[in-house]
Amino acid sequence: MSGQELHIPGLFYLCAAAALLSFVYQLRRAFVARIGQPEPRTLSLAEVLRNALVYGLAQKKVSSRQFGYASIMHLLLGWGFMELFFATTVDFLVERNLLVALLPEKDTPWFAALNEVGGLMLLGGVLMALFRRHSGMRPPILPHNAFAGRGNFLGDTGILLVLLFLAVGGFLAEAARLALEAPATANASFVAWPISLAFSYPTWVVWQPWLWWSHALLALAFIALLPQTKMFHALIAVANVALTDRSQQGQLRPMNITALMEDPDAAPDDLVLGAARAEDFTWKQLLDAQACTECARCTSVCPAHAVGSPLSPMKIILDIRNDLYARTLGDGDVRPLVDGVITATELWACTTCRACMEVCPVLIDHIPAIVDLRRNLVLSEGRPPEEAAPVLEKIAKQGNPWGFPREQRLKWAEDAGLELPLMADKGQTDILYWVGCAGAYDPRNQQVSRAMVAIMQAAGVDFAVLGPEENCTGDSARRLGDEYVYETVAHQNLKTMGQYRFNKIVTACPHCFHTLGTDYRQLGAEWEVVHHSQFINQLMETGKLTVSGNVTETVTYHDACYLGRHNGIYDAPREVITRALGPEANLVEADPCREQGVCCGAGGGNMWYELPTEERINLMRFDQLAATKASTVATACSFCLIMLDDACKVRDRENSIQVKDIAEIVAEGIG
């Protein structure tokens, strides 16, 4: 077979056309998310392009010290593949005299060297991936099917081998070209050029057509089959991150269930309450599922998974994707999502801590998807966790999950001899102090409430409380999936606070902070909500609050999930602690902390029920904090205080470690 016969343009174009048709036909998989519910996007074109460039092409979220080896591997694979795709496109256009004035030729030194770098990156990434997959490095939670499985053609190893052959074949084909054409700048191709010198000219004459065609056909086959392989996520991921509104990530979609259930024209059988199948999710949630890279980062940082629960955030997302493909493409059997492929225990194990979302390289919203599945369990099937059912009833009837009478909302202050200004009496104030259910009824958090009063009085703050008019914000009810109870108490609070005038709401509970400041905006609230760590820090910065600095012990700080990962507040609590410390004290960081901090285990409604696991999350986290050798564990969350204080007692460390809220530390120093 001669070289001329092999280079018949018509044959190549015929193969290319077939590959392109196959790719376009199978690309229909990218559009099946359209069966989902509407979800408006308010992103501008500039934001879409920025997301695509920063999180798609530049892969900002892929890079992470926490996943060092995997980060380098994926960056090499991604950037190497993109560079070679760019180089191939340029070569194609130049060969056909298209845009030649704007594009470099093959043997332009910088362009040739850049292509070599791209090839080396792809080759290095593939070899790292193969080593990781087939050595002791592979994490047990990382799914693996060598040549088939999970709906991926060629499996995990097979597609890597195709990329390996493409990279090696590309270098060999280029080496053959350099050996035969001998361009003056051949040495710029610093990998292919030495290879071209390894064999004689006649040898390359024989090999060149075979190398060129084998590489070309393999590349075309790769394009033709790409949508069926695991690499398809690379295309979907760029679209997904481009269309992600990062300011709205993690926020639960409003249901307006109160209006739905009170609508006389609504057909009960047609109401979709939560999600029970793929089409019940929004199109963006389904696009999230399609974009999943199956890297298992989310599962590796999930605290519930770490203590032995069956929850795997990655599995939940993949189960949704499989249901989508089964219902739209006929790929696999159609089975009920919950109790078919996902167990209720998996859903209830989630603490909504957002650790999964923090590490996801393609910006998947795990929490809203899980809560939507919970909503269907609670609202459609009436199946909340057994221990949580009474809690939901207490919130609905008594306005607090403890079930204490509303009239006792101020008992914590009365027992301490405090006479607090009430909004009902003042009508107007600068600061509305939102005590919260824990601050009013939990004995440990009542001490925090008293500390907050002492701080505000010492700083001369004009404040008032709602007292018996205060209601549960509905945080736990909403995360548990009972949107009806949440909306009921939320509307009560909106009506109550609408009667009064105030400049800011201050609360010590991150769950109240998040619900009042974020969730209530979906219901029309526009007030400013400030967490007590921010408020105290501002009082200190402005000189309104002076602290003696008599704290002498070593302190470590526990990051609350709904303060840190959900709202990005990491520095204010630390600055408060630092300002309260004496010269002999210091603040030490736990490992992990800040964005990587571990949940206390109470979020997502888990405060009110307990699932059987090998270990308790709060004990695991307490052990990490105790490892710092600090004598005080500080936090800035009502739930975290309860959970860590409980863990301290279980570990029998009460004589050596104190668990305190930052407000208590500050109050001790104001005299």
XYZ file of C-alpha atoms in Angstrom:
671
model
C 0.000 0.000 0.000
C 1.638 3.229 -1.101
C 1.765 6.558 0.658
C -0.247 8.241 -2.116
C -3.055 5.711 -1.785
C -3.211 6.221 1.924
C -3.485 9.984 1.674
C -6.569 10.115 -0.533
C -8.429 13.163 0.880
C -11.825 11.719 0.020
C -11.274 8.671 2.225
C -10.195 10.773 5.161
C -13.139 13.144 4.756
C -15.511 10.213 4.503
C -14.187 8.827 7.798
C -14.284 12.271 9.380
C -17.867 12.830 8.249
C -18.923 9.464 9.661
C -17.223 10.250 12.981
C -18.838 13.667 13.147
C -22.295 12.286 12.359
C -21.892 9.670 15.069
C -20.781 12.334 17.529
C -23.687 14.656 16.679
C -26.230 11.839 16.894
C -24.994 10.704 20.283
C -24.748 14.281 21.470
C -28.486 14.056 22.091
C -27.449 12.773 25.516
C -26.425 16.317 26.343
C -29.981 17.603 25.956
C -32.014 15.031 27.882
C -31.905 17.319 30.944
C -34.676 19.298 29.220
C -37.246 16.980 30.810
C -36.533 18.667 34.144
C -38.583 21.373 35.816
C -38.004 25.027 34.859
C -35.268 26.876 36.686
C -34.593 30.425 35.509
C -31.009 31.539 35.059
C -30.286 35.213 35.753
C -26.641 35.071 34.697
C -25.308 37.660 32.292
C -23.327 36.594 29.237
C -20.174 37.928 30.906
C -20.771 35.693 33.950
C -21.409 32.663 31.754
C -18.180 33.221 29.834
C -16.218 33.864 33.011
C -17.504 30.662 34.606
C -16.691 28.677 31.465
C -13.159 30.037 31.327
C -12.305 30.007 35.037
C -14.057 26.836 36.197
C -14.301 25.012 32.862
C -11.183 25.569 30.814
C -8.843 26.771 33.581
C -10.341 24.149 35.951
C -10.011 26.347 39.032
C -11.854 23.934 41.319
C -9.860 20.938 40.101
C -6.733 22.319 41.718
C -6.645 21.509 45.422
C -3.893 20.788 47.933
C -6.304 18.434 49.630
C -6.218 16.203 46.537
C -2.662 16.897 45.387
C -1.886 13.896 43.181
C -5.364 13.762 41.649
C -5.325 17.533 41.054
C -2.053 17.398 39.112
C -3.276 14.361 37.179
C -6.556 15.990 36.135
C -4.920 19.296 35.255
C -2.407 17.527 33.020
C -5.167 15.536 31.336
C -7.455 18.522 30.875
C -4.927 21.097 29.732
C -3.038 18.588 27.590
C -6.214 17.525 25.818
C -7.314 21.131 25.262
C -3.929 22.151 23.843
C -3.864 19.228 21.425
C -7.438 19.954 20.340
C -6.370 23.547 19.679
C -3.297 22.396 17.740
C -5.304 19.938 15.635
C -7.851 22.620 14.794
C -5.109 25.044 13.745
C -3.430 22.399 11.573
C -6.741 21.560 9.900
C -7.441 25.214 9.075
C -3.908 25.944 7.835
C -3.872 22.852 5.605
C -7.003 24.163 3.895
C -5.782 27.778 3.624
C -8.348 29.053 6.097
C -7.446 31.985 8.367
C -3.769 31.471 7.454
C -2.973 35.120 8.166
C -4.005 34.657 11.782
C -2.718 31.172 12.542
C 0.809 29.766 13.017
C 2.143 26.993 10.798
C 3.115 23.576 12.114
C 6.817 24.346 12.202
C 6.603 27.759 13.806
C 9.023 27.075 16.706
C 6.821 28.284 19.581
C 3.774 26.509 18.181
C 5.675 23.255 17.652
C 7.077 23.416 21.182
C 3.637 24.199 22.604
C 2.223 21.109 20.893
C 4.967 18.987 22.402
C 4.133 20.341 25.840
C 0.469 19.504 25.294
C 1.342 15.963 24.247
C 3.594 15.474 27.255
C 0.922 16.796 29.601
C -1.662 14.396 28.196
C 0.786 11.499 28.321
C 1.844 12.326 31.882
C -1.750 12.666 33.044
C -2.748 9.353 31.478
C 0.187 7.511 33.030
C -0.583 9.041 36.437
C -4.232 8.008 36.077
C -3.361 4.447 35.073
C -0.931 4.142 37.981
C -3.503 5.496 40.420
C -6.213 3.188 39.120
C -4.066 0.054 39.168
C -1.998 0.468 42.305
C -2.568 0.773 46.005
C -3.190 4.511 45.513
C -6.759 4.061 44.308
C -9.185 5.205 47.026
C -11.703 2.453 47.823
C -14.587 4.864 47.205
C -13.375 5.650 43.674
C -15.596 3.620 41.301
C -13.701 1.487 38.815
C -14.644 -0.762 35.926
C -11.673 -1.552 33.720
C -13.348 -1.900 30.320
C -17.103 -1.590 30.865
C -19.691 -0.661 33.446
C -21.735 2.230 34.836
C -23.006 2.966 31.319
C -19.546 4.047 30.134
C -18.252 2.526 26.893
C -14.621 1.358 27.341
C -14.895 1.742 31.118
C -12.295 3.578 33.193
C -9.128 1.852 31.996
C -10.187 1.454 28.373
C -10.645 5.167 27.731
C -7.293 5.900 29.387
C -5.600 3.419 27.063
C -7.201 5.135 24.066
C -5.782 8.468 25.264
C -2.412 6.799 25.829
C -2.341 5.449 22.267
C -3.427 8.841 20.941
C -0.601 10.622 22.768
C 2.089 8.122 21.792
C 0.736 7.834 18.258
C 0.781 11.596 17.890
C 4.469 11.789 18.802
C 5.324 8.946 16.406
C 3.326 10.443 13.523
C 4.998 13.805 14.082
C 8.414 12.158 14.255
C 7.769 10.493 10.897
C 6.764 13.823 9.361
C 9.877 15.550 10.668
C 12.112 12.741 9.387
C 10.640 12.982 5.874
C 10.168 16.755 5.561
C 13.215 17.831 7.634
C 11.987 21.396 8.381
C 14.650 23.855 9.543
C 12.924 24.271 12.909
C 12.467 20.539 13.574
C 14.395 20.724 16.865
C 11.596 22.885 18.311
C 9.617 19.645 18.502
C 11.778 18.538 21.407
C 10.096 15.141 21.810
C 9.318 14.095 18.242
C 12.600 15.339 16.781
C 14.890 13.009 18.822
C 12.547 10.132 17.933
C 12.852 11.030 14.240
C 16.644 10.615 14.491
C 16.350 7.123 15.954
C 15.525 5.449 12.635
C 16.698 5.703 9.047
C 14.950 7.655 6.313
C 13.806 4.525 4.418
C 12.294 3.141 7.614
C 10.249 6.282 8.145
C 9.128 6.209 4.490
C 7.557 2.804 5.129
C 6.130 3.655 8.563
C 4.825 7.148 7.947
C 1.547 6.284 6.143
C 0.678 3.625 8.698
C 1.463 5.910 11.631
C -0.498 8.806 10.157
C -3.580 6.784 9.332
C -3.618 4.775 12.559
C -3.393 7.984 14.567
C -6.021 9.726 12.421
C -8.476 6.833 12.557
C -8.049 6.392 16.307
C -8.686 10.116 16.797
C -11.804 9.938 14.642
C -13.033 6.856 16.496
C -12.482 8.702 19.762
C -14.599 11.603 18.502
C -17.299 9.263 17.222
C -17.622 7.387 20.512
C -16.884 10.235 22.935
C -20.503 10.760 24.143
C -20.659 7.102 25.176
C -17.461 7.208 27.216
C -16.569 8.602 30.587
C -14.871 11.534 28.836
C -18.312 12.896 27.940
C -18.334 14.629 31.314
C -15.582 16.941 30.036
C -18.050 18.505 27.594
C -21.045 18.592 29.933
C -18.941 19.937 32.804
C -17.992 23.071 30.868
C -21.648 23.760 30.086
C -22.636 23.046 33.676
C -20.121 25.373 35.310
C -20.888 28.056 32.733
C -24.574 27.991 33.704
C -24.005 27.804 37.469
C -25.005 30.853 39.464
C -22.390 30.599 42.192
C -24.170 33.174 44.360
C -27.175 30.821 44.546
C -25.291 27.567 45.109
C -26.628 25.415 47.909
C -29.876 27.354 48.174
C -33.052 25.293 48.269
C -35.586 26.085 45.584
C -38.844 27.585 46.887
C -41.940 25.412 46.632
C -44.672 27.898 47.608
C -46.389 24.858 49.023
C -48.729 26.869 51.225
C -50.293 28.511 48.184
C -50.351 25.222 46.286
C -52.156 23.342 49.036
C -54.658 26.154 49.541
C -55.384 26.560 45.821
C -58.938 25.258 45.216
C -58.163 24.695 41.527
C -55.084 22.556 42.148
C -55.474 18.840 41.466
C -53.889 16.948 44.395
C -52.821 14.088 42.155
C -50.931 16.473 39.868
C -48.920 18.150 42.626
C -45.212 17.339 42.534
C -43.944 17.576 46.108
C -40.203 17.143 46.081
C -38.530 14.710 43.712
C -39.261 11.038 43.171
C -37.944 10.656 39.606
C -35.631 12.451 37.210
C -38.249 14.769 35.702
C -39.139 16.103 39.171
C -35.743 17.802 39.436
C -34.960 21.045 37.616
C -33.113 20.894 34.312
C -30.056 22.403 36.027
C -30.043 19.698 38.690
C -30.168 17.089 35.931
C -27.316 18.853 34.128
C -25.403 18.673 37.429
C -25.909 14.921 37.438
C -24.686 14.596 33.854
C -21.593 16.671 34.631
C -20.450 14.457 37.516
C -16.845 13.344 36.912
C -17.143 10.378 39.302
C -14.000 11.580 41.079
C -15.474 10.730 44.524
C -14.083 13.890 46.118
C -17.509 14.660 47.563
C -17.791 11.258 49.213
C -14.224 11.381 50.510
C -14.983 14.519 52.578
C -18.529 13.581 53.630
C -18.600 13.348 57.459
C -21.575 10.980 57.403
C -19.712 8.623 55.085
C -16.603 8.886 57.265
C -18.423 7.492 60.308
C -19.851 4.519 58.448
C -23.233 5.678 57.166
C -24.274 4.432 53.707
C -24.418 7.985 52.341
C -22.227 8.753 49.333
C -23.024 12.123 47.739
C -21.455 10.898 44.502
C -23.746 7.862 44.430
C -26.834 10.040 44.938
C -25.891 12.213 41.959
C -25.046 9.203 39.782
C -28.321 7.525 40.741
C -30.176 10.610 39.509
C -28.169 10.531 36.272
C -28.861 6.835 35.744
C -32.576 7.447 36.293
C -32.447 10.277 33.760
C -30.782 8.123 31.101
C -33.077 5.177 31.816
C -36.187 7.321 31.343
C -34.993 9.250 28.281
C -32.545 7.013 26.422
C -33.587 3.586 27.583
C -30.193 2.999 29.176
C -30.933 0.577 32.022
C -34.048 -0.290 33.957
C -36.462 2.319 35.295
C -36.675 1.837 39.063
C -38.005 4.039 41.882
C -35.305 6.487 42.953
C -36.067 6.256 46.677
C -36.273 2.725 48.077
C -35.308 1.485 44.630
C -31.749 2.669 44.159
C -31.471 5.188 47.024
C -32.414 4.206 50.563
C -34.121 6.604 52.970
C -31.209 6.042 55.369
C -28.797 7.514 52.825
C -30.896 10.659 52.553
C -31.388 11.140 56.292
C -27.661 10.713 56.955
C -26.842 13.979 55.162
C -25.996 16.872 57.506
C -26.156 19.438 54.654
C -22.689 20.575 55.748
C -21.702 21.525 52.166
C -18.333 19.770 52.336
C -19.274 17.863 49.181
C -20.067 21.049 47.291
C -16.912 22.759 48.527
C -14.647 20.212 46.818
C -16.712 19.449 43.709
C -14.653 20.446 40.647
C -17.736 20.913 38.450
C -19.896 22.924 40.900
C -22.605 20.321 41.547
C -25.357 21.259 44.017
C -25.650 18.075 46.073
C -27.646 19.524 48.982
C -30.697 20.827 47.054
C -30.985 17.480 45.238
C -30.891 15.530 48.503
C -33.408 17.860 50.163
C -35.741 17.548 47.161
C -35.699 13.772 47.644
C -36.371 14.297 51.359
C -39.287 16.584 50.529
C -40.942 13.807 48.572
C -40.460 11.382 51.462
C -41.994 13.783 53.980
C -44.655 15.635 51.992
C -45.831 12.928 49.607
C -45.221 9.792 51.642
C -45.335 11.114 55.204
C -42.049 9.416 56.128
C -39.735 11.692 58.102
C -37.231 9.994 60.425
C -39.183 8.444 63.291
C -37.465 10.541 65.971
C -37.891 13.740 63.942
C -41.656 13.482 63.442
C -42.475 14.794 66.954
C -39.961 17.609 66.458
C -41.752 18.802 63.327
C -45.021 18.762 65.235
C -43.500 20.768 68.090
C -42.205 23.382 65.665
C -45.653 23.695 64.114
C -47.547 23.883 67.409
C -45.157 25.455 69.942
C -42.826 27.358 67.600
C -39.699 25.525 68.782
C -38.273 22.010 68.295
C -37.958 21.435 72.060
C -41.699 21.760 72.469
C -41.572 24.183 75.414
C -44.371 26.746 75.797
C -43.980 29.960 73.805
C -44.600 31.885 77.021
C -41.273 30.621 78.385
C -39.178 32.217 75.644
C -37.728 34.711 78.153
C -37.366 32.394 81.126
C -33.584 32.244 80.517
C -33.396 35.987 81.155
C -35.859 36.020 84.058
C -33.917 33.265 85.852
C -30.808 35.440 85.638
C -32.610 38.570 86.808
C -32.351 40.263 83.422
C -35.015 42.674 82.278
C -34.817 42.832 78.503
C -36.375 45.485 76.257
C -39.182 44.010 74.163
C -40.033 44.986 70.614
C -43.694 44.970 71.600
C -42.927 47.814 74.030
C -40.347 49.762 72.014
C -41.698 49.319 68.499
C -38.382 50.555 67.077
C -34.734 49.741 67.805
C -31.319 49.628 66.206
C -30.632 45.918 66.800
C -33.229 43.178 66.926
C -31.516 40.433 68.913
C -32.781 37.114 67.601
C -32.265 34.740 70.529
C -33.297 31.591 68.682
C -34.829 28.396 70.034
C -31.525 27.028 71.343
C -30.664 30.338 72.986
C -34.060 30.408 74.705
C -34.571 26.785 75.713
C -31.286 24.855 75.714
C -29.534 25.280 79.113
C -26.066 25.387 77.550
C -27.014 27.993 74.958
C -28.890 30.083 77.507
C -25.464 30.985 78.861
C -24.544 32.300 75.409
C -27.713 34.417 75.335
C -26.816 35.939 78.702
C -23.277 36.610 77.467
C -24.683 38.392 74.413
C -26.862 40.599 76.615
C -23.840 41.469 78.757
C -21.828 42.355 75.643
C -24.540 44.577 74.156
C -25.155 46.314 77.456
C -21.424 46.926 77.955
C -21.185 48.393 74.446
C -24.268 50.558 74.905
C -26.150 48.896 72.057
C -29.755 49.893 71.441
C -31.409 46.483 71.180
C -34.619 44.627 71.871
C -35.938 41.071 71.650
C -39.219 39.633 70.423
C -39.621 37.415 73.481
C -42.830 35.333 73.291
C -43.434 36.665 69.768
C -40.282 34.984 68.481
C -40.848 31.788 66.529
C -38.611 29.034 65.199
C -37.123 30.107 61.858
C -37.945 26.679 60.415
C -34.372 25.755 59.496
C -34.583 22.153 60.680
C -38.047 21.664 59.193
C -36.879 22.880 55.784
C -33.721 20.758 55.728
C -35.742 17.753 56.831
C -37.965 18.272 53.803
C -41.094 19.593 55.534
C -41.529 22.713 53.464
C -45.078 23.179 54.723
C -44.043 23.578 58.361
C -41.135 25.789 57.278
C -43.354 28.126 55.264
C -45.930 28.245 58.055
C -43.488 29.450 60.729
C -41.640 31.654 58.246
C -44.788 33.548 57.300
C -45.616 33.962 60.995
C -42.187 35.500 61.581
C -42.495 37.773 58.568
C -45.846 39.026 59.830
C -44.511 39.612 63.352
C -41.376 41.466 62.296
C -43.311 43.475 59.762
C -44.919 45.310 62.669
C -41.626 46.742 63.927
C -38.738 48.891 62.742
C -35.116 47.908 63.228
C -31.828 48.330 61.365
C -30.271 44.904 61.798
C -30.988 41.462 63.127
C -28.203 39.918 65.203
C -28.210 36.234 66.088
C -25.725 33.801 67.603
C -27.078 30.826 65.661
C -25.695 30.301 62.114
C -28.793 28.300 61.218
C -31.045 31.222 62.180
C -28.577 33.560 60.471
C -28.727 31.595 57.212
C -32.481 31.067 57.261
C -33.372 34.674 58.131
C -30.768 36.167 55.799
C -30.948 33.797 52.829
C -34.020 31.562 52.843
C -36.419 34.331 53.875
C -35.350 36.444 50.908
C -37.251 33.960 48.756
C -40.332 35.035 50.712
C -39.710 38.751 50.295
C -37.609 39.646 53.358
C -35.065 42.422 52.781
C -33.585 43.017 56.208
C -29.886 42.854 57.088
C -28.915 39.861 59.218
C -25.579 39.806 61.063
C -24.006 36.893 62.894
C -22.875 37.624 66.422
C -19.237 36.960 65.503
C -19.380 39.773 62.949
C -21.287 42.023 65.332
C -18.932 41.526 68.276
C -15.906 41.960 66.029
C -17.289 45.258 64.754
C -17.909 46.460 68.318
C -14.281 45.673 69.149
C -12.913 47.288 65.987
C -14.799 50.533 66.602
C -13.779 50.685 70.264
C -17.327 50.364 71.547
C -16.398 47.167 73.358
C -13.224 46.831 75.398
C -12.024 43.414 76.510
C -9.421 42.975 79.237
C -7.705 40.060 77.518
C -7.657 37.921 80.645
C -8.061 34.655 78.715
C -4.843 32.764 79.363
C -5.549 29.312 77.952
C -4.818 27.936 74.489
C -7.910 28.075 72.302
C -8.842 26.224 69.128
C -11.783 27.256 66.987
C -14.307 24.941 65.333
C -15.770 26.247 62.073
C -19.545 25.866 61.939
C -20.745 24.678 58.526
C -23.588 27.177 58.198
C -21.281 30.026 59.185
C -18.225 28.979 57.181
C -18.925 26.959 54.062
C -22.504 28.193 53.634
C -21.781 31.883 54.265
C -18.019 32.320 53.967
C -17.480 33.700 57.489
C -14.139 32.390 58.735
C -12.143 35.394 59.914
C -14.586 37.279 62.170
C -14.797 34.562 64.881
C -11.019 34.167 64.877
C -10.476 37.910 65.169
C -12.889 38.042 68.111
C -11.014 35.246 69.886
C -7.621 36.826 69.156
C -8.742 40.174 70.592
C -10.040 38.451 73.727
C -6.843 36.504 74.389
C -4.299 37.596 76.932
C -0.535 37.801 76.209
C 0.044 34.259 77.453
C -2.725 32.679 75.383
C -2.799 31.701 71.737
C -5.180 30.483 69.070
C -4.234 27.192 67.412
C -5.849 25.765 64.296
C -7.317 22.306 64.188
C -6.659 19.960 61.310
C -8.781 20.225 59.224
C -10.260 23.707 59.539
C -11.849 26.586 57.646
C -13.223 25.385 54.257
C -12.138 21.837 55.042
C -13.493 21.830 58.591
C -15.557 18.836 59.682
C -19.239 19.099 60.593
C -20.421 18.657 64.198
C -23.140 16.317 62.918
C -26.242 18.359 63.814
C -27.043 20.098 60.532
C -29.754 19.085 58.104
C -32.080 18.194 60.969
C -29.665 15.572 62.320
C -29.821 17.416 65.636
C -33.148 15.701 66.275
C -32.511 12.073 65.345
C -29.648 9.602 65.323
C -28.821 6.929 62.776
C -26.783 3.855 63.679
C -23.175 4.333 62.539
C -19.746 3.029 63.486
C -18.917 6.359 65.133
C -20.690 9.631 65.861
C -19.691 12.658 63.830
C -19.438 14.934 66.868
C -17.026 12.515 68.550
C -14.869 12.353 65.435
C -14.736 16.138 65.244
C -14.071 16.565 68.962
C -11.103 14.202 68.730
C -9.649 16.357 65.932
C -10.060 19.479 68.066
C -8.652 17.800 71.177
C -5.580 16.767 69.171
C -4.518 20.432 69.165
C -3.875 20.149 72.948
C -5.955 23.296 73.421
C -7.661 23.705 76.788
C -10.642 25.530 75.235
C -12.644 24.596 72.175
C -14.434 27.674 70.865
C -17.323 27.739 68.452
C -19.869 30.226 67.173
C -22.882 27.997 66.630
C -25.718 26.885 68.909
C -25.831 23.342 67.508
C -22.050 22.951 67.469
C -21.901 24.010 71.113
C -24.403 21.310 72.085
C -22.729 18.605 70.015
C -19.147 19.356 71.047
C -20.091 19.804 74.705
C -21.776 16.406 74.543
C -18.702 14.877 72.898
C -16.475 16.353 75.598
C -18.559 14.574 78.238
C -18.640 11.289 76.325
C -14.843 11.395 75.982
C -14.593 12.244 79.696
C -12.515 15.362 79.008
C -14.533 17.865 81.047
C -11.677 18.379 83.509
C -9.141 19.199 80.796
C -11.137 20.853 77.990
C -13.833 23.533 78.057
C -16.262 24.048 75.185
C -17.366 27.685 74.863
C -19.088 30.017 72.480
C -17.023 33.034 71.458
C -19.567 35.298 73.179
C -18.804 33.594 76.499
C -15.069 34.121 76.004
C -15.628 37.808 75.298
C -18.086 38.265 78.182
C -15.517 36.869 80.608
C -13.164 39.688 79.659
C -15.513 42.680 79.856
C -15.772 42.702 83.643
